[in-house]
Amino acid sequence: MNKKRSVLQISLFAVIAGILLGFVVVAITGRSPFNMFVALVRSMTGFNLTKPSQGINVTYILNWFLNTMPLILTGLSVGFAYRTGLFNIGGEGQYIVGALAASVVALTVKLPAIPHTILCVVAAMAAGALWAVLPGILKAYKNISEVVICIMMNYIAMYFSNWVVRTFLEIDTKTNARTIGFPETAGFGKVFANNPSNFNWGFLVVVVCVLIYWFVIEKTTFGFSLRATGFNKESARFAGMKVERNIVASMAISGAFAGAAGAVVILGIFKYGRIFSAMDNYGFDGISVALVGMANTPGIVLAGFLFGLLKAANTNLQLFNIPMEISELMQATIIFLVAIQYGIILLLDKFDNRKKKGEVVTEGGAAK
Amino acid sequence: MKKLVKILLVALLACACLAACGGETGGNNEEKVSFGFVTDIGGIDDKSFNQTSWEGAKKFADEVGLVEGTDYKYLQSDSESDYTPNLTTFADEEVDLIIAAGYLFADAIQATVNNYPDQKILIIDVDYLAGENLQQAVFAEHEGSFLVGVAAGLQAKAAGKTTVGYIVGMESVTMDKFEAGYQDGVWAVCPECTILRDNANDFGAPETGKSLAAKQYDAGAYVIYHAAGGTGNGVIQEAAERRANGEDVWVCGVDTDQYDYGKYGDGSKSAVLTSMMKRVDVAAYNALKAVEAGTFEGKVVVYDLAGGGVSLPAENPNLSEDILKAVEDYTAKIVNGEIKVNVTPKTQAEDARVVGQK
Amino acid sequence: MAYAIEMLNITKDFPGIRANDNVTLQVEEQTVHALLGENGAGKSTIMSILFGLYQPTKGTIKVRGKEVNIKDPNVATELGIGMVHQHFKLVDNFTVTENIILGMEPKTKYYTIDIKKAAKRVEELSKQYGLNVDPYAKIEDISVGMQQRVEILKMLYRNSDILIFDEPTAVLTPQEIHELMGIMRNLIKEGKTILLITHKLKEIKAVADRCTVLRKGKYIGTVDVADTSEEQMAEMMVGRSVSFAVEKEEAKPTDVVLDIQNLNVKNVKGLLAVKDFSLQVRAGEILGLAGIDGNGQTELVYALTGLTKIESGNVLLKGKDITKLPIKQRLESGISHVPEDRHKHGLVLDFQLKENFVLHCYHKEPYAKNGILNPKAIEEYADKLIEQFDVRCGQGKDTVTRSMSGGNQQKAIIAREIDRSSDLLLVVQPTRGLDVGAIEYIHSRIVEERDKGKAVLLVSLELDEIMNLSDRIAVIHNGELSGLVYRKDTDENELGLMMSGSIKKVGAANE
């Protein structure tokens, strides 16, 4: 009972409370909560409640999915490390080097369409893994906090990527701010060619990664030893598991997921090598996704869709005159509530008790 | 749980009802021009590109009495991948004109043009896209920067200095025009002048701007011209601090009249010598006017010195009469074609008067 | 005499399990009343009901003759019922007084905490009951025994006069246990009533007046301690006659299985903790390693299992040098290890029981093939071990290990390690904190392994256990071997002298 509560009810409670708070803040600041509702519904279903005659605009649904794709991947990244007792806050850096590796392969290798794209993704995952291995090694063998190293490596990744792109890749002379476009062979095509949304075949990468995550964690001996390490490093060591190797491997796989996110975004949306002027924050959002998703497979997928929706809703919220900061406020509230889960358990328990008492009273009343 | 379902149902019904009887949100009045403005991550109040073009659009809106939130609105992008969804949304809303400022939007605009060939779109600072209803506004930044160069060169000469500086936010073809014009301008009046150059590689990092400015001033630069957006705010700040401490240095602003940004002491003086004004507001305003009059054309429009697209500010309290006179002379020469300003800057390798790797 | 507490015909149901079945507990005022039962007998449940943590399904509770409804711990506190938990609930870096007043701080007129007033009260109480606690000492600086007294003071400070002690001696040294008994008697003299939850018969004999026995949730009976022998109480608790002496035949040691040669091991501080230590353990014998805590036992065990680097010397297993092998290969070459700390080292508490059973062999067939787990094989194996070793767990093999009782957790470890059927069984503190039934069971299992021809190295701090089980006894003092004798040739006194390093007797039992 309590176990179930900690997994599901808290997340649900946090999500509902976060969204409700959004409505309240919108109302207090003198804007229309109704408009916010309309914006959210439209972002999710493509249906505009104020103009039912327009019917359903699939673009919005597809954009929601598009926004969700990298979030699930970075969520898996954070979740995987978390299951081994590590906090991978370096998803952003791994995402960036993933994007970089995909760009390098896209621009320098010549292959037929499908192998080329697959090679790009594989390269991205390898790069992400490599980027995560260093903090993993330092953590495993020198007990240096992976958090600090990861944060530093995020910045290194960004500037390193920019340097590589400028120095080694062919820059687009019209803007000097990106590489030339990828060849047709590299990149994910749109699933629905006639729709303006960039929703692309990269979603297959997401599906595969979700399955890998689930399979590795739940079904393999490797996942077993990772989970043991995550719960109790010492017991795992006593049982003869290679704790250090597990930590490094877990970081590598975690990084590979983040790297895949980099590939999916750059091959699906941009289709050219980027020079980053700011971080995309997918890596950081992955922390929220993993946290709210309780690091288990269905949880991460659902949380990915939730945060994807809140991200995708930016457009519609603004269109209906709701500031986009509301979306961030809701995200922050949800994370906050999940983080203070013990407080929520207490609250829910109290609520349950009161409800029970209420039921007893009703029964007594009925008996009369 | 049941309760929740009930509440949701009631809410849905209420919404449907409101939708049926209300529905005045959004929508574009037949007679009025409607438009949508998409900004990059910087937002509408970035004190730069987005802000200026938004002001131009707003000026038009105020003139014809459009209501913000109904007839026109803006969508701020949260990340680069938001560009296409935001543009698409406006296209779906069937606004009369979509405006986007900056070459960062180029790919997203091209995609939108392909998806919505009938949609009228204005993009500023890009001239290489294709679309029947796409207007691309570009500026002769080199011409405006030439005038800044003239002012900077003469100011240095008057103080007996022979070093000036240039700080760029990021390298690109557009940014090259600033540097080329500046070089031509400086060397037109002060051929012996050295130009220090630095690349901040970032349009949004004032700290970087400040430290690069400090480096150039310490290396002897007398005037620095920045073409670095938000990063340039740090350059201006460094100049203002140095002037407040009694040092004799200057800075030149970009895009808008940045005189106010460089104020120091009691606020009566500014470290900003002059600014290269790029009238993106004019581009936005003109495009909307054209839409209203039905004369909007999908082509590349060049806003140059002659057309008032680039200029120095009307008021230049820090420039002497002589320098202003010289600026006027050169303006005339450029306008009548006597001087042709370069669009590609000299590198260190090509000209020893340039100091600093590209 | 009047009853302080009467719990009449209490029944408590949890989903799928009846934790208390018609239990009656009557505690007379100013007595020590013991509540005896094995782990899982329902002692904690009935106490939680009394303390207001659970509501009984059926039954009534009377306090001082008046029927009460204890709906939460606050009500219990108001009724003067206080509980000293087995695991102390103290803030380490607070002082004694700060800990005692936590939650009901006295205020000065400026609304600041009146520490002086509180400290004075603590001091008075400490004197009155002979507790001898310094009100200004920090918790982290005082001994475990003292910390327990702080817990007692906490209740006294809250004017409790019915005190529940939950397994109070589990964490104490013999000296501290002795002192605690004195304190309990003082408390009774001062008018308090004590309810003592325990499974240690010696203590009941020493301090309790009456004793109620529970078994598997059922009420067995209440006896006057003075008229009842330890054996009788044990029989009531376990449901059959219990032997305290481990019955075993003469050992028939054969080949040397473990050969420790001139071992030197450093501790975490980098100091030599095991010095030039040599010892041989043969198949078919139990060799007990006695010693006072902290004399190098832990480091020796770590060195044998590969958890710590060996400075110099060799470890041979069946003649094969394993000195440099990693942990996994050592375990696989024939070492089973029941570690000292089952929570930290023996189990992954958040794993399900079945997962803990395969903690070593999860990657081997039939539990896995080509790196993919075989849940069916794992579950079958878990069912087998649960049945064979009588591991009690609420949801069978799917039980989260953390929710199991200490005795059953230890049984699970023993099951796992014994079932691996290694040549060497390295058992460290196998029965710490367990009840009689579990101890008896585990001891008999260890002897069984010996009789199967395994070599057993038993490391324990409890001399009774060493004396009961071992065929030969080695003593470690300050990292050195200070004694090696046959069990039959020695006594407690001699071992004590060797443990303290007063005498050295090596070689007598070295074959």
Tab-separated table of N, CA and C in Angstrom, chain A residues 129-217:
chain	number	residue	atom	x	y	z
A	129	ALA	N	28.480	8.367	-24.349
A	129	ALA	CA	29.000	7.400	-23.393
A	129	ALA	C	30.407	7.790	-22.955
A	130	LEU	N	31.219	8.134	-23.945
A	130	LEU	CA	32.605	8.499	-23.658
A	130	LEU	C	32.660	9.706	-22.724
A	131	TRP	N	31.789	10.647	-22.995
A	131	TRP	CA	31.782	11.880	-22.199
A	131	TRP	C	31.381	11.594	-20.743
A	132	ALA	N	30.556	10.565	-20.570
A	132	ALA	CA	30.082	10.240	-19.223
A	132	ALA	C	31.036	9.307	-18.497
A	133	VAL	N	31.912	8.669	-19.260
A	133	VAL	CA	32.809	7.690	-18.642
A	133	VAL	C	33.814	8.375	-17.720
A	134	LEU	N	34.277	9.543	-18.113
A	134	LEU	CA	35.292	10.213	-17.295
A	134	LEU	C	34.798	10.498	-15.876
A	135	PRO	N	33.627	11.176	-15.733
A	135	PRO	CA	33.128	11.339	-14.352
A	135	PRO	C	32.886	9.994	-13.681
A	136	GLY	N	32.490	8.990	-14.463
A	136	GLY	CA	32.271	7.654	-13.902
A	136	GLY	C	33.558	7.080	-13.332
A	137	ILE	N	34.641	7.208	-14.085
A	137	ILE	CA	35.925	6.671	-13.613
A	137	ILE	C	36.383	7.399	-12.357
A	138	LEU	N	36.252	8.727	-12.404
A	138	LEU	CA	36.687	9.501	-11.232
A	138	LEU	C	35.867	9.132	-10.011
A	139	LYS	N	34.575	8.881	-10.238
A	139	LYS	CA	33.702	8.514	-9.119
A	139	LYS	C	34.091	7.124	-8.589
A	140	ALA	N	34.265	6.195	-9.506
A	140	ALA	CA	34.475	4.812	-9.107
A	140	ALA	C	35.827	4.615	-8.430
A	141	TYR	N	36.865	5.196	-8.993
A	141	TYR	CA	38.193	4.859	-8.498
A	141	TYR	C	38.801	5.916	-7.584
A	142	LYS	N	38.274	7.136	-7.654
A	142	LYS	CA	38.849	8.190	-6.806
A	142	LYS	C	37.794	8.787	-5.877
A	143	ASN	N	36.570	8.286	-5.983
A	143	ASN	CA	35.467	8.791	-5.174
A	143	ASN	C	35.300	10.303	-5.251
A	144	ILE	N	35.481	10.845	-6.462
A	144	ILE	CA	35.239	12.268	-6.678
A	144	ILE	C	33.794	12.430	-7.130
A	145	SER	N	33.100	13.371	-6.543
A	145	SER	CA	31.670	13.538	-6.824
A	145	SER	C	31.410	13.679	-8.318
A	146	GLU	N	30.551	12.793	-8.831
A	146	GLU	CA	30.229	12.863	-10.252
A	146	GLU	C	29.440	14.122	-10.573
A	147	VAL	N	28.782	14.661	-9.564
A	147	VAL	CA	27.941	15.842	-9.801
A	147	VAL	C	28.792	17.027	-10.241
A	148	VAL	N	29.853	17.267	-9.480
A	148	VAL	CA	30.704	18.422	-9.773
A	148	VAL	C	31.366	18.254	-11.139
A	149	ILE	N	31.923	17.072	-11.369
A	149	ILE	CA	32.620	16.831	-12.638
A	149	ILE	C	31.645	16.980	-13.808
A	150	CYS	N	30.458	16.419	-13.635
A	150	CYS	CA	29.472	16.468	-14.713
A	150	CYS	C	29.100	17.909	-15.059
A	151	ILE	N	28.903	18.708	-14.026
A	151	ILE	CA	28.517	20.096	-14.294
A	151	ILE	C	29.614	20.800	-15.078
A	152	MET	N	30.847	20.567	-14.654
A	152	MET	CA	31.951	21.214	-15.364
A	152	MET	C	32.030	20.724	-16.803
A	153	MET	N	31.786	19.430	-16.969
A	153	MET	CA	31.924	18.874	-18.315
A	153	MET	C	30.822	19.332	-19.251
A	154	ASN	N	29.712	19.810	-18.704
A	154	ASN	CA	28.681	20.387	-19.559
A	154	ASN	C	29.230	21.575	-20.328
A	155	TYR	N	29.937	22.434	-19.619
A	155	TYR	CA	30.474	23.630	-20.277
A	155	TYR	C	31.599	23.261	-21.226
A	156	ILE	N	32.428	22.327	-20.755
A	156	ILE	CA	33.520	21.899	-21.630
A	156	ILE	C	32.940	21.354	-22.929
A	157	ALA	N	31.867	20.584	-22.814
A	157	ALA	CA	31.245	19.985	-23.998
A	157	ALA	C	30.818	21.071	-24.973
A	158	MET	N	30.170	22.105	-24.444
A	158	MET	CA	29.640	23.128	-25.330
A	158	MET	C	30.769	23.838	-26.083
A	159	TYR	N	31.799	24.237	-25.349
A	159	TYR	CA	32.870	24.993	-26.013
A	159	TYR	C	33.721	24.081	-26.888
A	160	PHE	N	33.880	22.855	-26.437
A	160	PHE	CA	34.621	21.888	-27.247
A	160	PHE	C	33.885	21.641	-28.566
A	161	SER	N	32.569	21.456	-28.459
A	161	SER	CA	31.771	21.202	-29.647
A	161	SER	C	31.877	22.383	-30.615
A	162	ASN	N	31.742	23.588	-30.073
A	162	ASN	CA	31.820	24.767	-30.940
A	162	ASN	C	33.176	24.855	-31.635
A	163	TRP	N	34.211	24.507	-30.885
A	163	TRP	CA	35.559	24.557	-31.457
A	163	TRP	C	35.701	23.538	-32.576
A	164	VAL	N	35.228	22.336	-32.338
A	164	VAL	CA	35.341	21.285	-33.352
A	164	VAL	C	34.571	21.677	-34.605
A	165	VAL	N	33.338	22.155	-34.396
A	165	VAL	CA	32.508	22.515	-35.539
A	165	VAL	C	33.186	23.601	-36.363
A	166	ARG	N	33.696	24.622	-35.695
A	166	ARG	CA	34.334	25.730	-36.416
A	166	ARG	C	35.623	25.306	-37.091
A	167	THR	N	36.363	24.413	-36.429
A	167	THR	CA	37.699	24.098	-36.915
A	167	THR	C	37.686	23.010	-37.978
A	168	PHE	N	36.829	22.009	-37.804
A	168	PHE	CA	36.955	20.838	-38.665
A	168	PHE	C	35.803	20.641	-39.640
A	169	LEU	N	34.684	21.273	-39.400
A	169	LEU	CA	33.548	21.033	-40.285
A	169	LEU	C	33.373	22.204	-41.250
A	170	GLU	N	32.676	21.927	-42.332
A	170	GLU	CA	32.480	22.958	-43.333
A	170	GLU	C	31.380	23.905	-42.877
A	171	ILE	N	31.776	25.158	-42.688
A	171	ILE	CA	30.835	26.136	-42.158
A	171	ILE	C	30.006	26.734	-43.287
A	172	ASP	N	28.757	26.969	-43.013
A	172	ASP	CA	27.868	27.603	-43.967
A	172	ASP	C	28.285	29.064	-44.121
A	173	THR	N	28.698	29.437	-45.339
A	173	THR	CA	29.286	30.771	-45.510
A	173	THR	C	28.254	31.880	-45.420
A	174	LYS	N	26.986	31.529	-45.606
A	174	LYS	CA	25.967	32.585	-45.568
A	174	LYS	C	25.809	33.147	-44.163
A	175	THR	N	25.910	32.298	-43.166
A	175	THR	CA	25.708	32.788	-41.797
A	175	THR	C	26.973	32.712	-40.967
A	176	ASN	N	27.896	31.834	-41.334
A	176	ASN	CA	29.083	31.560	-40.505
A	176	ASN	C	28.704	31.091	-39.100
A	177	ALA	N	27.456	30.724	-38.894
A	177	ALA	CA	27.028	30.380	-37.538
A	177	ALA	C	26.593	28.933	-37.433
A	178	ARG	N	26.789	28.164	-38.486
A	178	ARG	CA	26.458	26.745	-38.444
A	178	ARG	C	27.205	26.064	-39.574
A	179	THR	N	27.129	24.728	-39.611
A	179	THR	CA	27.759	24.029	-40.719
A	179	THR	C	26.819	24.047	-41.912
A	180	ILE	N	27.319	23.554	-43.036
A	180	ILE	CA	26.424	23.366	-44.169
A	180	ILE	C	25.415	22.282	-43.788
A	181	GLY	N	24.341	22.210	-44.523
A	181	GLY	CA	23.316	21.215	-44.208
A	181	GLY	C	23.841	19.800	-44.373
A	182	PHE	N	23.246	18.874	-43.612
A	182	PHE	CA	23.639	17.472	-43.730
A	182	PHE	C	23.219	16.957	-45.103
A	183	PRO	N	23.939	15.957	-45.638
A	183	PRO	CA	23.472	15.335	-46.879
A	183	PRO	C	22.138	14.626	-46.644
A	184	GLU	N	21.416	14.427	-47.726
A	184	GLU	CA	20.100	13.781	-47.629
A	184	GLU	C	20.147	12.434	-46.903
A	185	THR	N	21.316	11.762	-47.028
A	185	THR	CA	21.410	10.417	-46.468
A	185	THR	C	21.415	10.411	-44.950
A	186	ALA	N	21.845	11.523	-44.340
A	186	ALA	CA	21.915	11.572	-42.876
A	186	ALA	C	20.782	12.428	-42.363
A	187	GLY	N	20.009	11.909	-41.493
A	187	GLY	CA	18.925	12.703	-40.932
A	187	GLY	C	17.632	11.924	-40.961
A	188	PHE	N	16.763	12.264	-40.028
A	188	PHE	CA	15.477	11.603	-39.946
A	188	PHE	C	14.463	12.393	-40.756
A	189	GLY	N	13.805	11.703	-41.683
A	189	GLY	CA	12.766	12.362	-42.447
A	189	GLY	C	11.515	12.520	-41.605
A	190	LYS	N	10.636	13.417	-42.073
A	190	LYS	CA	9.362	13.582	-41.372
A	190	LYS	C	8.526	12.322	-41.534
A	191	VAL	N	7.776	12.018	-40.511
A	191	VAL	CA	6.879	10.869	-40.604
A	191	VAL	C	5.695	11.238	-41.491
A	192	PHE	N	5.224	12.469	-41.311
A	192	PHE	CA	4.122	12.960	-42.146
A	192	PHE	C	4.661	14.118	-42.971
A	193	ALA	N	5.023	13.813	-44.199
A	193	ALA	CA	5.741	14.776	-45.030
A	193	ALA	C	4.936	16.053	-45.251
A	194	ASN	N	3.608	15.935	-45.265
A	194	ASN	CA	2.797	17.113	-45.591
A	194	ASN	C	2.479	17.983	-44.384
A	195	ASN	N	2.847	17.504	-43.231
A	195	ASN	CA	2.561	18.298	-42.039
A	195	ASN	C	3.752	19.180	-41.705
A	196	PRO	N	3.486	20.439	-41.342
A	196	PRO	CA	4.611	21.343	-41.036
A	196	PRO	C	5.420	20.918	-39.820
A	197	SER	N	4.882	20.068	-38.980
A	197	SER	CA	5.650	19.655	-37.800
A	197	SER	C	6.860	18.833	-38.211
A	198	ASN	N	7.926	18.978	-37.434
A	198	ASN	CA	9.156	18.241	-37.713
A	198	ASN	C	9.161	16.844	-37.123
A	199	PHE	N	8.018	16.384	-36.672
A	199	PHE	CA	7.969	15.048	-36.072
A	199	PHE	C	8.566	14.035	-37.050
A	200	ASN	N	9.591	13.327	-36.593
A	200	ASN	CA	10.391	12.539	-37.535
A	200	ASN	C	10.615	11.110	-37.058
A	201	TRP	N	11.266	10.359	-37.923
A	201	TRP	CA	11.484	8.934	-37.645
A	201	TRP	C	12.433	8.714	-36.490
A	202	GLY	N	12.987	9.782	-35.961
A	202	GLY	CA	13.839	9.649	-34.778
A	202	GLY	C	13.087	9.022	-33.617
A	203	PHE	N	11.774	9.049	-33.704
A	203	PHE	CA	11.006	8.458	-32.597
A	203	PHE	C	11.304	6.968	-32.454
A	204	LEU	N	11.736	6.361	-33.552
A	204	LEU	CA	12.108	4.948	-33.471
A	204	LEU	C	13.295	4.757	-32.525
A	205	VAL	N	14.226	5.706	-32.571
A	205	VAL	CA	15.375	5.646	-31.662
A	205	VAL	C	14.872	5.681	-30.218
A	206	VAL	N	13.879	6.554	-29.983
A	206	VAL	CA	13.334	6.665	-28.631
A	206	VAL	C	12.718	5.346	-28.201
A	207	VAL	N	11.925	4.760	-29.084
A	207	VAL	CA	11.263	3.499	-28.749
A	207	VAL	C	12.310	2.432	-28.432
A	208	VAL	N	13.323	2.347	-29.290
A	208	VAL	CA	14.363	1.343	-29.078
A	208	VAL	C	15.069	1.585	-27.743
A	209	CYS	N	15.372	2.835	-27.453
A	209	CYS	CA	16.079	3.141	-26.204
A	209	CYS	C	15.217	2.797	-24.983
A	210	VAL	N	13.918	3.079	-25.080
A	210	VAL	CA	13.035	2.739	-23.959
A	210	VAL	C	13.066	1.228	-23.726
A	211	LEU	N	12.996	0.479	-24.835
A	211	LEU	CA	13.017	-0.972	-24.702
A	211	LEU	C	14.352	-1.443	-24.124
A	212	ILE	N	15.434	-0.848	-24.590
A	212	ILE	CA	16.757	-1.232	-24.071
A	212	ILE	C	16.821	-0.964	-22.575
A	213	TYR	N	16.367	0.202	-22.193
A	213	TYR	CA	16.397	0.580	-20.775
A	213	TYR	C	15.653	-0.451	-19.934
A	214	TRP	N	14.426	-0.723	-20.355
A	214	TRP	CA	13.592	-1.667	-19.623
A	214	TRP	C	14.262	-3.036	-19.573
A	215	PHE	N	14.755	-3.465	-20.727
A	215	PHE	CA	15.325	-4.804	-20.816
A	215	PHE	C	16.591	-4.918	-19.970
A	216	VAL	N	17.478	-3.958	-20.128
A	216	VAL	CA	18.749	-4.031	-19.406
A	216	VAL	C	18.509	-3.980	-17.905
A	217	ILE	N	17.683	-3.037	-17.481
A	217	ILE	CA	17.482	-2.867	-16.039
A	217	ILE	C	16.746	-4.056	-15.432
